[in-house]
Coordinates of C-alpha atoms in Angstrom, one line a residue:
M1 CA -178.3 -30.2 32.5
D2 CA -182.0 -31.1 32.7
L3 CA -182.0 -34.8 32.0
E4 CA -185.8 -35.1 32.4
N5 CA -186.4 -32.6 29.6
I6 CA -183.7 -34.2 27.5
E7 CA -185.4 -37.6 27.9
K8 CA -188.7 -36.2 26.7
E9 CA -187.0 -35.1 23.5
F10 CA -185.3 -38.5 22.9
S11 CA -187.2 -40.3 20.1
G12 CA -185.4 -43.6 20.5
H13 CA -186.1 -46.6 22.8
S14 CA -186.6 -45.5 26.5
K15 CA -184.2 -48.2 27.7
V16 CA -181.5 -46.9 25.4
F17 CA -181.8 -43.4 27.0
I18 CA -181.7 -44.9 30.5
A19 CA -178.5 -46.8 29.6
L20 CA -177.0 -43.6 28.1
K21 CA -177.9 -41.6 31.2
E22 CA -176.3 -44.2 33.5
I23 CA -173.1 -44.1 31.4
F24 CA -173.0 -40.3 31.4
L25 CA -173.5 -40.1 35.2
R26 CA -170.9 -42.9 35.8
H27 CA -168.4 -41.1 33.6
Q28 CA -168.9 -37.9 35.6
E29 CA -168.5 -40.0 38.8
I30 CA -165.2 -41.5 37.6
N31 CA -163.8 -38.1 36.6
T32 CA -164.6 -36.9 40.2
L33 CA -162.9 -39.9 41.7
L34 CA -159.8 -39.5 39.5
E35 CA -159.4 -35.9 40.6
D36 CA -159.1 -37.1 44.2
P37 CA -155.4 -37.5 45.2
K38 CA -156.3 -40.5 47.4
T39 CA -157.3 -42.4 44.2
Y40 CA -153.8 -42.3 42.8
E41 CA -152.4 -43.7 46.0
D42 CA -154.3 -46.9 45.1
H43 CA -152.6 -47.9 41.8
K44 CA -155.0 -50.8 41.2
L45 CA -158.1 -48.6 41.7
S46 CA -156.8 -45.8 39.5
E47 CA -155.8 -48.2 36.7
K48 CA -159.3 -49.8 36.9
L49 CA -161.0 -46.4 36.8
N50 CA -158.9 -45.1 33.9
K51 CA -159.8 -48.3 31.9
E52 CA -163.5 -47.9 32.7
R53 CA -163.4 -44.2 31.8
A54 CA -161.8 -45.0 28.4
E55 CA -164.6 -47.4 27.7
L56 CA -167.3 -44.8 28.5
D57 CA -165.6 -41.8 26.9
R58 CA -167.2 -42.1 23.5
P59 CA -170.9 -42.6 24.5
A60 CA -170.5 -40.0 27.3
K61 CA -169.1 -37.5 24.8
H62 CA -171.8 -38.0 22.3
F63 CA -174.5 -38.0 25.0
K64 CA -173.2 -34.6 26.3
E65 CA -173.2 -33.3 22.7
Y66 CA -176.8 -34.5 22.3
A67 CA -177.9 -33.0 25.6
E68 CA -176.4 -29.6 24.8
L69 CA -178.1 -29.7 21.3
V70 CA -181.5 -30.6 22.9
E71 CA -181.2 -27.7 25.3
T72 CA -180.4 -25.4 22.3
I73 CA -183.5 -26.7 20.5
I74 CA -185.7 -26.1 23.5
N75 CA -184.4 -22.5 23.8
T76 CA -185.0 -21.9 20.1
K77 CA -188.6 -23.2 20.4
N78 CA -189.1 -20.7 23.2
I79 CA -187.9 -17.9 21.0
I80 CA -190.3 -19.0 18.3
D81 CA -193.2 -19.0 20.8
N82 CA -192.4 -15.7 22.4
E83 CA -190.8 -13.6 19.7
S84 CA -193.0 -11.0 17.8
D85 CA -190.4 -10.1 15.1
E86 CA -191.2 -12.3 12.1
D87 CA -187.6 -12.1 10.7
I88 CA -186.2 -13.4 14.0
K89 CA -188.8 -16.1 14.1
Q90 CA -187.9 -17.3 10.6
L91 CA -184.2 -17.4 11.5
A92 CA -185.0 -19.4 14.6
K93 CA -187.2 -21.8 12.5
D94 CA -184.3 -22.3 10.0
E95 CA -181.9 -22.9 12.8
I96 CA -184.2 -25.5 14.5
L97 CA -184.5 -27.5 11.2
K98 CA -180.7 -27.9 11.1
D99 CA -180.5 -28.8 14.8
Q100 CA -183.4 -31.4 14.4
E101 CA -181.5 -33.0 11.6
L102 CA -178.3 -33.2 13.7
K103 CA -180.4 -34.5 16.6
Q104 CA -181.7 -37.4 14.6
K105 CA -178.2 -38.3 13.5
L106 CA -176.9 -38.3 17.0
E107 CA -179.8 -40.4 18.2
I108 CA -178.8 -43.1 15.6
I109 CA -175.2 -43.0 16.8
L110 CA -176.1 -43.2 20.4
T111 CA -178.6 -46.1 19.8
D112 CA -175.9 -48.0 17.9
L113 CA -173.4 -47.4 20.7
I114 CA -175.7 -48.9 23.2
T115 CA -177.4 -51.7 21.3
K116 CA -174.2 -53.0 19.6
T117 CA -172.0 -52.9 22.6
D118 CA -171.4 -56.0 24.7
P119 CA -170.6 -55.3 28.4
N120 CA -167.9 -57.9 28.1
D121 CA -166.1 -56.3 25.2
S122 CA -163.4 -54.6 27.3
R123 CA -162.5 -57.8 29.2
D124 CA -159.4 -60.0 28.8
I125 CA -160.1 -63.6 27.7
F126 CA -159.4 -67.3 28.1
L127 CA -159.1 -68.8 24.7
E128 CA -159.7 -72.6 24.6
I129 CA -158.8 -74.5 21.5
R130 CA -159.7 -78.2 21.3
A131 CA -159.2 -80.8 18.6
G132 CA -162.5 -82.2 17.4
T133 CA -163.3 -84.9 14.8
G134 CA -160.4 -86.0 12.6
G135 CA -157.8 -87.5 15.0
D136 CA -154.2 -86.4 14.4
E137 CA -155.2 -84.0 11.6
A138 CA -157.6 -82.3 14.0
A139 CA -154.8 -81.8 16.5
I140 CA -152.5 -80.3 13.9
F141 CA -155.4 -78.0 12.8
A142 CA -155.8 -76.9 16.4
G143 CA -152.1 -76.0 16.4
D144 CA -152.6 -74.0 13.2
L145 CA -155.4 -72.0 14.9
Y146 CA -153.3 -71.5 18.0
R147 CA -150.5 -70.0 15.7
M148 CA -153.1 -67.9 13.9
Y149 CA -154.5 -66.4 17.1
T150 CA -151.0 -65.9 18.5
K151 CA -150.0 -63.8 15.5
F152 CA -153.3 -61.8 15.8
T153 CA -152.5 -61.2 19.5
E154 CA -149.0 -60.0 18.6
K155 CA -150.4 -57.6 16.0
N156 CA -152.7 -56.0 18.6
S157 CA -149.9 -55.7 21.1
W158 CA -151.7 -57.9 23.5
S159 CA -150.1 -60.3 26.0
S160 CA -150.7 -64.1 26.1
E161 CA -149.9 -66.8 28.6
I162 CA -150.4 -70.6 28.2
I163 CA -152.5 -71.9 31.0
S164 CA -152.8 -75.5 30.0
L165 CA -151.9 -77.7 27.0
T166 CA -152.0 -81.3 25.9
E167 CA -149.9 -82.0 22.8
G168 CA -151.1 -84.1 19.9
D169 CA -149.3 -87.4 19.1
H170 CA -148.1 -86.2 15.7
G171 CA -148.0 -82.4 16.3
G172 CA -150.4 -79.7 17.2
Y173 CA -152.6 -79.9 20.3
K174 CA -155.4 -82.0 21.6
E175 CA -156.2 -79.0 23.8
I176 CA -154.6 -75.7 24.6
I177 CA -155.9 -72.9 26.8
I178 CA -154.3 -69.4 26.8
K179 CA -155.1 -66.2 28.6
I180 CA -154.9 -63.1 26.5
T181 CA -154.8 -59.6 28.1
G182 CA -155.0 -56.2 26.5
S183 CA -157.3 -53.6 25.2
N184 CA -160.8 -54.7 24.1
V185 CA -159.7 -58.3 23.6
Y186 CA -163.1 -60.0 24.1
G187 CA -164.7 -57.4 21.7
E188 CA -162.3 -58.4 19.0
M189 CA -162.3 -62.1 19.6
K190 CA -165.8 -63.0 20.8
F191 CA -167.1 -64.2 17.4
E192 CA -164.4 -66.8 17.1
S193 CA -166.3 -69.2 19.4
G194 CA -167.7 -72.3 17.7
T195 CA -166.6 -75.1 15.5
H196 CA -163.9 -74.4 12.9
R197 CA -163.6 -76.9 10.0
V198 CA -160.6 -77.6 7.8
Q199 CA -160.6 -79.3 4.4
R200 CA -157.1 -80.4 3.1
V201 CA -154.9 -83.3 2.1
P202 CA -153.1 -84.6 5.2
E203 CA -149.3 -85.2 4.9
T204 CA -150.0 -88.9 5.7
E205 CA -152.5 -89.2 2.8
T206 CA -150.9 -91.2 0.0
Q207 CA -153.8 -91.0 -2.5
G208 CA -154.2 -87.2 -2.4
R209 CA -157.7 -87.3 -0.9
V210 CA -159.1 -84.3 0.9
H211 CA -160.0 -84.9 4.5
T212 CA -162.3 -82.9 6.7
S213 CA -161.3 -82.3 10.4
A214 CA -162.5 -79.9 13.0
A215 CA -161.5 -77.9 16.1
T216 CA -163.6 -76.1 18.6
I217 CA -162.9 -72.6 19.9
A218 CA -164.3 -71.1 23.1
V219 CA -163.7 -67.4 24.0
L220 CA -164.4 -66.8 27.7
P221 CA -164.4 -63.3 29.2
V222 CA -162.2 -63.1 32.3
V223 CA -164.1 -62.3 35.4
Q224 CA -162.7 -59.1 36.9
T225 CA -164.1 -59.6 40.5
I226 CA -165.3 -62.8 42.2
D227 CA -168.4 -60.8 43.2
E228 CA -169.7 -61.1 39.6
V229 CA -170.4 -64.8 40.0
Q230 CA -171.6 -66.4 43.2
I231 CA -170.1 -69.8 44.0
N232 CA -170.6 -71.9 47.1
N233 CA -167.3 -73.6 48.0
N234 CA -169.2 -76.7 49.0
D235 CA -170.2 -77.0 45.4
L236 CA -166.6 -77.4 44.2
R237 CA -164.7 -80.6 43.8
I238 CA -161.0 -80.1 43.5
D239 CA -158.8 -82.9 42.1
T240 CA -155.0 -82.8 41.7
Y241 CA -153.1 -84.9 39.2
R242 CA -149.7 -85.1 37.4
A243 CA -149.4 -82.7 34.5
S244 CA -148.8 -84.3 31.1
G245 CA -146.0 -83.1 28.9
A246 CA -143.6 -83.9 26.2
G247 CA -141.0 -85.4 28.6
G248 CA -137.4 -84.5 29.3
Q249 CA -136.1 -82.4 32.2
H250 CA -139.3 -80.2 32.3
V251 CA -141.7 -83.1 33.0
N252 CA -143.7 -82.5 36.1
K253 CA -143.1 -85.2 38.7
T254 CA -145.5 -83.9 41.3
D255 CA -149.3 -83.8 41.4
S256 CA -149.4 -80.0 40.8
A257 CA -152.1 -79.9 38.0
V258 CA -155.5 -79.0 39.3
R259 CA -159.0 -79.8 38.0
I260 CA -162.0 -78.1 39.6
T261 CA -165.6 -79.3 39.0
H262 CA -168.6 -77.1 39.8
L263 CA -171.0 -79.9 40.9
P264 CA -174.4 -78.2 40.3
T265 CA -173.6 -77.5 36.6
G266 CA -170.9 -80.1 35.9
T267 CA -168.7 -77.3 34.6
V268 CA -165.0 -78.2 34.6
A269 CA -161.9 -76.0 34.6
E270 CA -158.3 -77.1 34.9
C271 CA -154.7 -75.8 34.8
Q272 CA -151.5 -77.7 34.5
D273 CA -149.0 -75.2 33.3
G274 CA -147.2 -74.0 36.4
R275 CA -145.3 -76.2 38.8
S276 CA -147.0 -74.6 41.8
Q277 CA -150.3 -76.3 42.8
H278 CA -151.4 -73.0 44.4
K279 CA -150.9 -71.1 41.2
N280 CA -152.7 -73.7 39.1
K281 CA -155.6 -73.8 41.5
S282 CA -155.9 -70.0 41.3
Q283 CA -155.8 -70.1 37.4
A284 CA -158.3 -72.9 37.3
L285 CA -160.7 -71.0 39.6
E286 CA -160.4 -68.0 37.3
I287 CA -161.3 -70.1 34.3
L288 CA -164.2 -71.6 36.2
Y289 CA -165.6 -68.2 37.2
S290 CA -165.4 -67.1 33.5
K291 CA -167.3 -70.2 32.3
L292 CA -170.0 -69.8 34.9
L293 CA -170.3 -66.0 34.0
V294 CA -170.9 -66.9 30.4
Q295 CA -173.5 -69.6 31.4
E296 CA -175.3 -67.0 33.6
Q297 CA -175.2 -64.4 30.9
D298 CA -176.5 -66.9 28.2
Q299 CA -179.3 -67.8 30.5
Q300 CA -180.2 -64.2 31.0
K301 CA -180.2 -63.7 27.2
R302 CA -182.5 -66.7 26.7
E303 CA -184.9 -65.3 29.3
T304 CA -185.0 -61.9 27.6
A305 CA -184.6 -63.1 24.1
E306 CA -187.5 -61.3 22.5
E307 CA -186.6 -58.0 24.3
R308 CA -183.0 -58.3 23.3
K309 CA -183.8 -59.1 19.7
S310 CA -185.9 -56.0 19.4
L311 CA -182.9 -53.9 20.5
V312 CA -179.8 -55.7 19.2
G313 CA -180.9 -58.6 17.0
S314 CA -179.7 -62.2 17.5
G315 CA -176.1 -63.2 17.4
D316 CA -176.1 -66.7 18.9
R317 CA -173.2 -69.0 18.2
S318 CA -173.8 -71.7 15.6
E319 CA -172.1 -75.1 15.5
R320 CA -170.0 -74.9 12.3
I321 CA -169.0 -71.3 12.0
R322 CA -166.1 -71.4 9.6
T323 CA -164.4 -73.6 7.0
Y324 CA -160.7 -73.3 5.9
N325 CA -160.5 -75.0 2.5
F326 CA -156.8 -75.5 1.5
P327 CA -157.3 -76.9 -2.1
Q328 CA -159.2 -73.7 -3.0
G329 CA -157.3 -71.3 -0.8
R330 CA -160.5 -70.0 0.7
V331 CA -162.0 -69.3 4.1
T332 CA -165.8 -69.2 4.5
D333 CA -167.7 -67.9 7.5
H334 CA -171.1 -69.6 7.3
R335 CA -172.9 -67.2 9.7
I336 CA -172.6 -64.3 7.3
N337 CA -172.0 -66.2 4.0
L338 CA -168.6 -64.5 3.7
T339 CA -166.0 -66.2 1.5
L340 CA -162.4 -64.8 1.1
Y341 CA -159.7 -66.3 -1.0
K342 CA -157.1 -65.3 1.5
L343 CA -156.4 -68.5 3.4
E344 CA -152.7 -68.0 3.8
Q345 CA -153.0 -64.4 5.0
I346 CA -155.7 -65.3 7.5
L347 CA -153.7 -68.2 8.9
E348 CA -150.9 -65.7 9.4
G349 CA -153.1 -63.8 11.8
N350 CA -154.7 -61.4 9.4
I351 CA -158.2 -62.1 10.5
E352 CA -159.4 -58.5 10.5
P353 CA -161.4 -58.8 7.2
V354 CA -163.5 -61.6 8.8
V355 CA -163.8 -60.0 12.3
D356 CA -164.8 -56.6 10.8
E357 CA -167.6 -58.1 8.8
L358 CA -168.8 -60.2 11.7
K359 CA -169.0 -57.0 13.9
K360 CA -171.2 -55.4 11.3
S361 CA -173.5 -58.3 10.8
L362 CA -173.9 -60.2 14.1

């Protein structure tokens, strides 16, 4: 396969082709590694490589199809240039018209695969839900969102684990952090980050007035290796404290909860779920790395904003992203002006109609 000649025929953005070439070569490299018996002796490595290959399968397959088609077009052009028989020339010209049309379609598919794919899409996530304005009602709403995402997680056969929680005084959560693992979790959940607003009559409201409350969602991609983010241990402040809980026999009577502060940025991560201080520290560090990775990637996006916009458009998070209106039974996503009168279904975890439209638009 002559990649240099194939690149000359590619009519899209040169950076798209470079990305495609790297994906194709990496896909070949992974195939070679997986054929090595030594790879399967290392279960973690083989699992990691199989997961990476699955992510690269589609663009690599289309790129190979495109490369073979370009080589066919080049050969057909040579026939037209060197053939003296006019009938054969005409057949070649007819063939090349069909191939050029298919080539343009493949270029559009390949460009979409590159420009609309986030490198974090395949990652697991930390999902942080925090009650915002609205007091007790905000905490109850945070609980509703937690239930919604839990049901969505179950539908996708993902696994979830509570990392940290602080219960509300009258139900719900002031804050809850969960780790969700599975296939393409970040890709499905990344547009949920932002402020979610609820409009409804609280149970404690005697005059039937609609109140507005809010909760914030943060979706953080889990860092696969510590090498992805550089942290100096001297920049970390680690505090331990007693975990809060609802009481009873499970209340934590030791200072096992851990809070880690990254001093240069002021970024804080904490974990209080396990009784083991060591485990909580490990989980808190994992969350901290994820937060710092997002900050680093956001900074890179700001620095290359114009270049990125030309390739993939915007897609930045806005403050108020969605409103759940109970009196009207509707959900409105303000980023894409989408309104669905399916409030009950969406709160039962059926958020695909919103997610699918966000994928198309953002």
